CSV table of C-alpha atoms and ligand atoms in Angstrom, one decimal:
chain,number,residue,atom,x,y,z
A,1,MET,CA,60.1,52.3,62.8
A,2,VAL,CA,62.7,49.2,62.8
A,3,ASP,CA,63.7,47.4,66.0
A,4,GLY,CA,67.8,47.3,64.9
A,5,PRO,CA,68.7,43.8,66.8
A,6,ASP,CA,71.1,46.3,69.3
A,7,THR,CA,69.3,46.9,72.3
A,8,ALA,CA,72.1,47.3,74.6
A,9,ASN,CA,70.7,51.4,74.9
A,10,ILE,CA,67.0,50.3,75.9
A,11,GLY,CA,65.6,50.3,79.7
A,12,ILE,CA,64.1,48.0,81.8
A,13,ASN,CA,60.6,49.3,80.7
A,14,GLY,CA,61.7,49.2,76.9
A,15,GLU,CA,62.2,52.9,77.1
A,16,MET,CA,65.9,54.9,77.1
A,17,THR,CA,67.4,55.5,79.9
A,18,ALA,CA,69.5,59.2,81.1
A,19,ALA,CA,72.4,57.1,80.9
A,20,ASP,CA,72.1,55.4,77.9
A,21,TYR,CA,71.0,58.0,76.5
A,22,PHE,CA,74.4,60.2,77.4
A,23,ALA,CA,75.7,57.0,75.9
A,24,THR,CA,74.8,56.8,72.3
A,25,ASN,CA,74.5,60.4,71.7
A,26,PRO,CA,77.7,62.9,71.1
A,27,LYS,CA,78.7,65.5,73.4
A,28,PRO,CA,78.6,68.8,72.3
A,29,ALA,CA,81.6,71.0,71.5
A,30,SER,CA,80.8,73.8,73.5
A,31,LEU,CA,80.3,71.3,77.0
A,32,ASP,CA,83.7,71.4,78.0
A,33,LYS,CA,83.8,75.6,77.7
A,34,GLN,CA,80.5,76.4,79.3
A,35,SER,CA,81.3,73.7,81.8
A,36,ALA,CA,84.2,75.6,83.7
A,37,LEU,CA,82.4,78.9,83.1
A,38,ALA,CA,79.5,77.1,85.5
A,39,ARG,CA,82.0,76.3,87.2
A,40,ALA,CA,84.3,79.4,87.9
A,41,PHE,CA,80.3,81.1,88.5
A,42,ILE,CA,79.0,78.9,91.3
A,43,GLU,CA,82.4,78.6,92.8
A,44,GLN,CA,81.7,82.3,93.5
A,45,HIS,CA,78.7,82.5,94.7
A,46,ALA,CA,78.1,79.7,96.6
A,47,LYS,CA,81.5,81.6,98.3
A,48,GLN,CA,79.3,84.5,98.8
A,49,ASN,CA,76.5,82.0,100.2
A,50,ARG,CA,74.3,83.8,97.5
A,51,ARG,CA,71.5,82.0,96.1
A,52,VAL,CA,71.9,80.4,92.3
A,53,ALA,CA,68.8,80.1,90.2
A,54,ILE,CA,69.7,78.1,87.2
A,55,VAL,CA,66.8,79.6,85.1
A,56,THR,CA,65.7,77.2,81.6
A,57,SER,CA,64.6,79.4,78.7
A,58,GLY,CA,63.3,79.0,74.9
A,59,GLY,CA,62.3,75.9,73.1
A,60,THR,CA,65.2,73.0,71.7
A,61,THR,CA,65.3,71.8,68.1
A,62,VAL,CA,65.3,68.8,67.3
A,63,PRO,CA,67.4,68.3,63.6
A,64,LEU,CA,66.7,65.8,61.0
A,65,GLU,CA,69.8,66.0,59.8
A,66,ASN,CA,73.6,65.5,61.2
A,67,GLN,CA,74.4,68.5,58.6
A,68,THR,CA,70.9,70.9,59.9
A,69,VAL,CA,69.3,72.1,58.0
A,70,ARG,CA,65.1,71.0,58.3
A,71,PHE,CA,64.7,71.0,62.0
A,72,ILE,CA,62.1,70.5,64.6
A,73,ASP,CA,60.8,73.3,67.0
A,74,ASN,CA,59.4,74.1,70.3
A,75,PHE,CA,57.4,77.2,71.0
A,76,SER,CA,58.6,79.5,73.1
A,77,ALA,CA,59.8,83.2,72.6
A,78,GLY,CA,61.8,83.1,76.2
A,79,THR,CA,59.8,85.8,77.4
A,80,ARG,CA,59.0,84.1,80.9
A,81,GLY,CA,62.6,82.9,81.3
A,82,ALA,CA,64.0,86.1,80.0
A,83,THR,CA,61.6,87.9,82.3
A,84,SER,CA,62.2,85.6,85.8
A,85,ALA,CA,66.1,86.1,85.4
A,86,GLU,CA,65.2,90.0,86.2
A,87,TYR,CA,62.9,89.1,88.3
A,88,PHE,CA,65.4,86.5,90.8
A,89,LEU,CA,68.0,88.9,90.1
A,90,GLU,CA,66.0,91.9,91.8
A,91,ALA,CA,65.7,89.4,94.8
A,92,GLY,CA,69.5,88.6,95.3
A,93,TYR,CA,69.8,85.6,93.3
A,94,ALA,CA,72.7,84.9,91.0
A,95,VAL,CA,71.4,83.7,87.4
A,96,LEU,CA,73.1,80.9,85.2
A,97,PHE,CA,71.0,81.4,82.4
A,98,LEU,CA,70.2,78.7,79.8
A,99,HIS,CA,68.7,79.5,76.8
A,100,ARG,CA,67.9,79.0,73.3
A,101,HIS,CA,70.7,80.5,71.5
A,102,PHE,CA,68.9,83.9,70.0
A,103,SER,CA,65.8,84.0,71.5
A,104,LEU,CA,65.4,86.0,74.3
A,105,LEU,CA,68.1,87.8,77.0
A,106,PRO,CA,67.3,89.5,80.7
A,107,TYR,CA,67.6,93.1,79.7
A,108,SER,CA,68.4,93.7,76.6
A,109,ARG,CA,64.2,91.8,75.9
A,110,HIS,CA,63.2,95.2,76.6
A,111,TYR,CA,64.7,96.4,73.2
A,112,SER,CA,64.1,93.0,70.8
A,113,HIS,CA,61.7,91.9,68.2
A,114,SER,CA,59.4,93.6,66.1
A,115,THR,CA,57.0,95.5,69.1
A,116,ASN,CA,60.7,97.1,70.5
A,117,CYS,CA,62.6,96.9,68.5
A,118,PHE,CA,65.5,98.9,69.9
A,119,LEU,CA,66.0,101.3,66.9
A,120,ASP,CA,62.6,102.7,67.6
A,121,PHE,CA,64.1,104.0,70.5
A,122,MET,CA,66.9,106.2,69.0
A,123,THR,CA,67.3,109.9,67.2
A,124,HIS,CA,69.8,112.1,66.5
A,125,ASN,CA,70.6,114.8,68.5
A,126,GLU,CA,71.2,118.6,66.7
A,127,ALA,CA,75.0,117.3,66.9
A,128,GLY,CA,74.3,114.3,64.4
A,129,ALA,CA,74.9,111.5,67.7
A,130,VAL,CA,72.9,108.9,68.0
A,131,VAL,CA,70.5,109.1,71.2
A,132,VAL,CA,68.3,107.8,73.6
A,133,GLU,CA,64.8,109.4,72.5
A,134,ASN,CA,63.7,111.9,75.6
A,135,GLU,CA,60.1,110.2,76.1
A,136,TYR,CA,62.4,107.0,76.4
A,137,GLN,CA,65.2,107.9,78.7
A,138,GLN,CA,63.8,107.2,82.1
A,139,GLN,CA,62.9,103.9,81.5
A,140,MET,CA,66.2,103.0,79.4
A,141,ALA,CA,68.3,104.5,81.9
A,142,GLU,CA,66.0,102.2,84.6
A,143,VAL,CA,67.2,99.1,82.9
A,144,LEU,CA,70.1,100.1,81.6
A,145,LYS,CA,71.4,100.7,85.8
A,146,ARG,CA,69.7,97.2,86.5
A,147,TYR,CA,71.9,95.1,84.2
A,148,GLN,CA,75.5,97.4,84.5
A,149,LYS,CA,74.7,96.3,88.4
A,150,ALA,CA,73.7,92.0,87.5
A,151,LYS,CA,77.2,93.0,85.3
A,152,SER,CA,79.2,94.6,88.3
A,153,GLU,CA,78.4,91.4,90.6
A,154,ASN,CA,79.2,88.9,87.9
A,155,ALA,CA,75.5,87.8,89.1
A,156,LEU,CA,74.1,86.3,85.3
A,157,LEU,CA,75.8,83.7,83.1
A,158,LEU,CA,74.5,83.5,80.0
A,159,LEU,CA,74.7,80.1,78.4
A,160,PRO,CA,73.5,79.1,75.1
A,161,TYR,CA,72.4,76.2,73.7
A,162,THR,CA,69.8,75.2,70.1
A,163,THR,CA,69.8,71.2,70.0
A,164,VAL,CA,67.6,69.0,72.3
A,165,ASN,CA,70.7,67.7,72.6
A,166,GLU,CA,73.1,70.3,73.8
A,167,TYR,CA,70.1,71.2,76.0
A,168,LEU,CA,70.6,68.1,77.6
A,169,TRP,CA,74.3,67.4,78.3
A,170,LEU,CA,74.5,71.5,79.2
A,171,LEU,CA,71.2,71.3,82.1
A,172,ARG,CA,73.2,67.1,83.1
A,173,GLU,CA,76.5,69.2,83.4
A,174,LEU,CA,75.3,72.4,84.9
A,175,ALA,CA,73.2,70.1,88.0
A,176,MET,CA,76.7,68.1,88.5
A,177,GLN,CA,78.3,71.4,89.6
A,178,THR,CA,75.1,72.3,92.1
A,179,ARG,CA,76.8,70.9,94.2
A,180,PRO,CA,78.7,73.7,96.8
A,181,LEU,CA,75.0,75.4,96.4
A,182,GLY,CA,74.1,73.2,98.4
A,183,ALA,CA,69.8,74.3,99.4
A,184,ASN,CA,71.2,78.0,97.7
A,185,GLY,CA,70.4,76.4,94.5
A,186,LEU,CA,67.1,76.5,92.5
A,187,PHE,CA,66.3,74.9,89.4
A,188,TYR,CA,63.3,76.9,87.3
A,189,LEU,CA,62.9,75.0,84.2
A,190,ALA,CA,60.7,76.9,82.2
A,191,ALA,CA,62.1,76.0,78.4
A,192,ALA,CA,60.4,74.5,76.6
A,193,VAL,CA,62.0,71.0,75.6
A,194,SER,CA,61.0,68.6,72.9
A,195,ASP,CA,59.1,64.7,73.9
A,196,PHE,CA,60.7,63.2,70.7
A,197,PHE,CA,64.4,63.8,69.4
A,198,VAL,CA,66.4,62.0,66.6
A,199,PRO,CA,69.1,59.8,67.9
A,200,ALA,CA,72.5,60.1,66.6
A,201,GLU,CA,72.3,56.6,64.8
A,202,ARG,CA,69.3,57.8,63.5
A,203,MET,CA,70.1,60.5,61.9
A,204,VAL,CA,71.6,60.8,58.4
A,205,GLU,CA,74.3,63.5,57.5
A,206,HIS,CA,73.3,65.0,54.4
A,207,LYS,CA,70.1,67.2,53.3
A,208,ILE,CA,67.1,64.9,53.3
A,209,GLN,CA,66.3,65.2,48.8
A,210,SER,CA,62.8,66.2,48.2
A,211,SER,CA,63.7,65.5,44.8
A,212,GLU,CA,62.4,62.0,43.7
A,213,ASP,CA,65.1,61.9,41.0
A,214,PHE,CA,67.8,62.6,44.4
A,215,HIS,CA,66.0,60.0,46.9
A,216,GLN,CA,69.2,59.2,49.4
A,217,ASP,CA,69.4,55.3,49.9
A,218,MET,CA,68.2,54.3,52.9
A,219,ASP,CA,71.5,53.0,55.0
A,220,THR,CA,70.3,50.9,58.3
A,221,GLY,CA,73.7,52.0,60.0
A,222,GLU,CA,75.8,49.4,62.4
A,223,HIS,CA,72.3,49.3,65.1
A,224,GLY,CA,70.2,48.3,61.9
A,225,ARG,CA,67.4,50.7,62.7
A,226,GLU,CA,66.4,53.0,59.8
A,227,PRO,CA,66.4,56.7,59.9
A,228,ALA,CA,63.9,59.4,61.5
A,229,ALA,CA,63.0,60.9,59.0
A,230,HIS,CA,63.4,59.5,55.0
A,231,MET,CA,61.2,59.6,52.0
A,232,GLU,CA,58.3,57.7,50.9
A,233,GLY,CA,57.5,58.7,47.7
A,234,LYS,CA,56.3,62.2,47.5
A,235,SER,CA,56.4,62.2,51.5
A,236,LEU,CA,58.7,63.5,54.3
A,237,VAL,CA,58.5,60.0,57.0
A,238,ILE,CA,59.7,61.6,60.3
A,239,ASP,CA,59.6,58.8,62.6
A,240,LEU,CA,61.5,60.4,66.0
A,241,ASP,CA,62.2,58.2,69.0
A,242,PRO,CA,61.2,59.3,72.8
A,243,VAL,CA,63.3,61.9,75.1
A,244,PRO,CA,64.0,60.0,78.2
A,245,LYS,CA,62.4,61.5,81.6
A,246,PHE,CA,65.1,63.5,82.8
A,247,LEU,CA,63.5,65.1,85.5
A,248,LYS,CA,63.3,61.8,87.6
A,249,GLN,CA,67.1,62.4,87.5
A,250,LEU,CA,67.9,65.9,87.9
A,251,VAL,CA,65.8,65.3,91.4
A,252,ASP,CA,67.3,62.7,92.7
A,253,ALA,CA,70.5,62.0,91.1
A,254,TRP,CA,72.0,65.1,89.6
A,255,ALA,CA,71.4,68.3,91.7
A,256,PRO,CA,69.4,66.6,94.8
A,257,GLN,CA,70.2,69.4,97.1
A,258,SER,CA,68.6,72.2,95.1
A,259,MET,CA,65.2,72.9,94.9
A,260,ILE,CA,63.0,71.7,91.9
A,261,ILE,CA,60.5,73.9,90.0
A,262,SER,CA,59.0,72.3,86.2
A,263,PHE,CA,56.3,74.6,84.0
A,264,LYS,CA,54.0,72.8,82.5
A,265,LEU,CA,52.4,73.9,79.5
A,266,GLU,CA,49.1,72.8,77.8
A,267,THR,CA,46.4,74.2,75.4
A,268,ASP,CA,43.4,72.3,76.5
A,269,PRO,CA,42.0,73.9,79.5
A,270,SER,CA,40.8,70.8,81.4
A,271,LEU,CA,44.2,68.9,80.6
A,272,LEU,CA,46.4,71.6,82.6
A,273,ALA,CA,46.0,70.4,86.7
A,274,LYS,CA,45.1,67.1,86.1
A,275,LYS,CA,48.9,67.1,84.4
A,276,ALA,CA,50.3,69.5,86.8
A,277,ARG,CA,49.9,67.0,89.8
A,278,TYR,CA,50.8,64.0,87.7
A,279,ALA,CA,54.4,65.5,86.7
A,280,LEU,CA,54.5,66.4,91.0
A,281,GLU,CA,53.5,62.7,91.8
A,282,LYS,CA,56.0,61.0,89.3
A,283,TYR,CA,59.1,62.9,89.9
A,284,SER,CA,58.6,63.7,93.4
A,285,HIS,CA,59.7,67.4,93.3
A,286,HIS,CA,59.2,70.9,94.5
A,287,LEU,CA,56.6,72.5,92.1
A,288,VAL,CA,54.9,72.3,89.3
A,289,ILE,CA,54.1,76.2,87.6
A,290,GLY,CA,51.2,74.9,84.7
A,291,ASN,CA,50.0,77.6,81.8
A,292,LEU,CA,48.2,77.4,79.8
A,293,LEU,CA,49.3,79.1,75.8
A,294,ASN,CA,47.1,81.3,75.2
A,295,THR,CA,46.8,82.7,79.2
A,296,ARG,CA,50.1,82.4,79.8
A,297,LYS,CA,50.9,85.8,80.3
A,298,TRP,CA,48.0,86.4,82.6
A,299,GLU,CA,47.7,83.2,84.6
A,300,VAL,CA,49.5,80.2,86.0
A,301,LEU,CA,48.9,77.4,88.2
A,302,PHE,CA,50.6,76.5,91.2
A,303,VAL,CA,50.9,73.0,92.1
A,304,SER,CA,53.1,72.1,95.1
A,305,VAL,CA,53.0,69.3,97.7
A,306,GLY,CA,53.2,72.0,101.1
A,307,ARG,CA,50.2,74.3,99.4
A,308,GLY,CA,48.0,72.7,97.3
A,309,GLU,CA,46.9,74.1,93.8
A,310,ARG,CA,46.6,78.1,93.4
A,311,TRP,CA,46.3,80.3,90.3
A,312,ILE,CA,48.4,83.3,90.1
A,313,ARG,CA,46.7,86.1,88.4
A,314,VAL,CA,47.3,89.3,87.1
A,315,PRO,CA,45.1,91.6,89.3
A,316,ALA,CA,42.3,92.5,86.9
A,317,GLY,CA,42.9,96.5,85.4
A,318,ASN,CA,46.2,95.1,84.7
A,319,ARG,CA,45.6,93.0,82.3
A,320,THR,CA,46.2,94.6,79.2
A,321,LYS,CA,48.6,97.7,77.6
A,322,SER,CA,48.0,98.2,73.5
A,323,VAL,CA,51.3,96.8,72.0
A,324,SER,CA,52.2,98.2,68.5
A,325,GLY,CA,53.5,96.4,65.5
A,326,MET,CA,56.5,97.5,63.7
A,327,ASP,CA,53.8,98.4,60.9
A,328,GLY,CA,51.8,100.7,64.0
A,329,ASP,CA,48.8,98.1,63.8
A,330,VAL,CA,47.7,97.4,67.4
A,331,LEU,CA,48.1,93.2,67.2
A,332,GLU,CA,45.0,91.5,68.0
A,333,ASN,CA,46.3,88.0,68.5
A,334,ALA,CA,45.4,87.5,72.4
A,335,ALA,CA,48.7,85.2,72.9
A,336,GLN,CA,50.8,88.2,71.4
A,337,ARG,CA,48.8,91.1,73.5
A,338,GLU,CA,50.9,92.2,76.7
A,339,PRO,CA,49.8,92.5,80.3
A,340,ALA,CA,50.2,96.1,82.1
A,341,VAL,CA,51.9,93.9,84.9
A,342,GLU,CA,54.4,91.4,84.0
A,343,ILE,CA,52.7,88.1,85.7
A,344,GLU,CA,57.0,86.9,86.4
A,345,SER,CA,56.5,90.1,88.9
A,346,LEU,CA,54.2,87.6,91.0
A,347,ILE,CA,55.6,84.1,89.9
A,348,VAL,CA,59.1,84.6,91.1
A,349,PRO,CA,58.5,86.3,94.6
A,350,GLU,CA,56.3,83.3,95.1
A,351,VAL,CA,59.0,81.0,94.4
A,352,VAL,CA,61.5,82.1,96.2
A,353,LYS,CA,59.1,82.6,99.4
A,354,MET,CA,58.9,78.9,98.8
A,355,HIS,CA,62.7,78.3,98.2
A,356,SER,CA,63.4,79.9,101.9
A,357,GLU,CA,60.3,78.1,103.7
A,358,LEU,CA,62.5,75.0,102.2
A,359,ILE,CA,66.4,75.7,103.3
A,360,GLY,CA,64.0,77.7,106.7
A,361,LYS,CA,62.3,73.8,107.4
A,362,GLY,CA,66.3,72.2,106.8
A,363,THR,CA,64.2,70.1,103.8
A,364,LEU,CA,66.2,70.5,100.9
A,365,ARG,CA,69.9,68.1,101.4
A,366,LYS,CA,72.6,69.6,102.5
B,1,PAZ,O1,58.9,81.1,76.1
B,1,PAZ,P1,57.7,82.2,76.7
B,1,PAZ,O2,57.7,82.8,77.6
B,1,PAZ,O3,57.4,82.9,74.8
B,1,PAZ,O4,56.9,80.8,76.4
B,1,PAZ,C1,57.3,80.4,78.1
B,1,PAZ,C2,56.3,78.8,78.2
B,1,PAZ,C3,55.0,78.4,77.9
B,1,PAZ,C4,57.7,77.6,77.0
B,1,PAZ,C5,56.5,77.7,79.9
B,1,PAZ,O5,55.8,79.2,80.4
B,1,PAZ,C6,56.7,76.6,79.8
B,1,PAZ,O6,55.4,76.2,80.0
B,1,PAZ,N1,57.7,76.0,79.3
B,1,PAZ,C7,57.2,74.7,80.1
B,1,PAZ,C8,57.1,73.8,78.4
B,1,PAZ,C9,56.7,72.4,78.5
B,1,PAZ,O7,55.5,71.7,78.9
B,1,PAZ,O8,58.0,71.7,78.0
């Protein structure tokens, strides 16, 4: 990476600050509209003194080109966020659901994707009308009832994002609007957010050409920095900048009155507790929920100041439910198997209890 002469957006330790990030990366076109929806939603629930969970869900993308053909993605189907949102609603919270466009959504998640395509639940009756198969009537009626209740109370607001830039702008915007909620606000940050990105000043406009016959000139732009992705011979070279640490800003400046819960995803079991503790100390928020990629549906690690470390696990006996793929094969991959009990049904009540304690003790700022 070639550092250009312009160091205006670099903080004291050499890293870009959050404020500089927003000064140098474009505001998404959809932000004002989403902001207005969120404001009205928060006002309504603040008036009713209802708790509001801001749930983030799904992965963020990092586009390599302005007119995006190629992008880098973060792993997340949105299961954790969408499932948790339902349990928050059941616990009486309103939910602002900040999610990756086209990832799983509360309620409809029961009837989407290859393991539970909604069409597999349908049939024709004798008159030829499309109806739900008898065996699924009861389950679907229950999901529908809960969905309609959330809708009738205007208790669920869905706000989509795709790129890491859209996510960051939206999170900041929502966070700064949560003041009227006081301690009734809760951030549940389950989204898988990229740690690296292509700053606007280093983004190329057009699709990067792989053929040497069509290589574009390397335009270093007004800041004198090379594009973050370019061809060198037959290789695509990608050189990303670190995303500034936004959690500190969220805790200290954007939503200091709210309870804040972050998630930590790891693949190496020996690192999970260490990294979760590190995050809690560094950002001084209320709870880190650690999980491992392959066991995330069965167990999670709660790390908090007041309560130390404890595992929350799906009880033995409820660990597996056989799930059929579209072709009827039972899925062999552990990460794709589903437990009979959703771990979010254990996580969310614990989180709600901790939120009540923080409100009760008056620990959260007003
Ligand atoms: O969406 P999903 O259920 O497939 O996965 C959820 C998860 C593992 C992305 C989430 O629980 C999580 O850990 N989010 C934070 C990821 C991170 O460390 O940035």
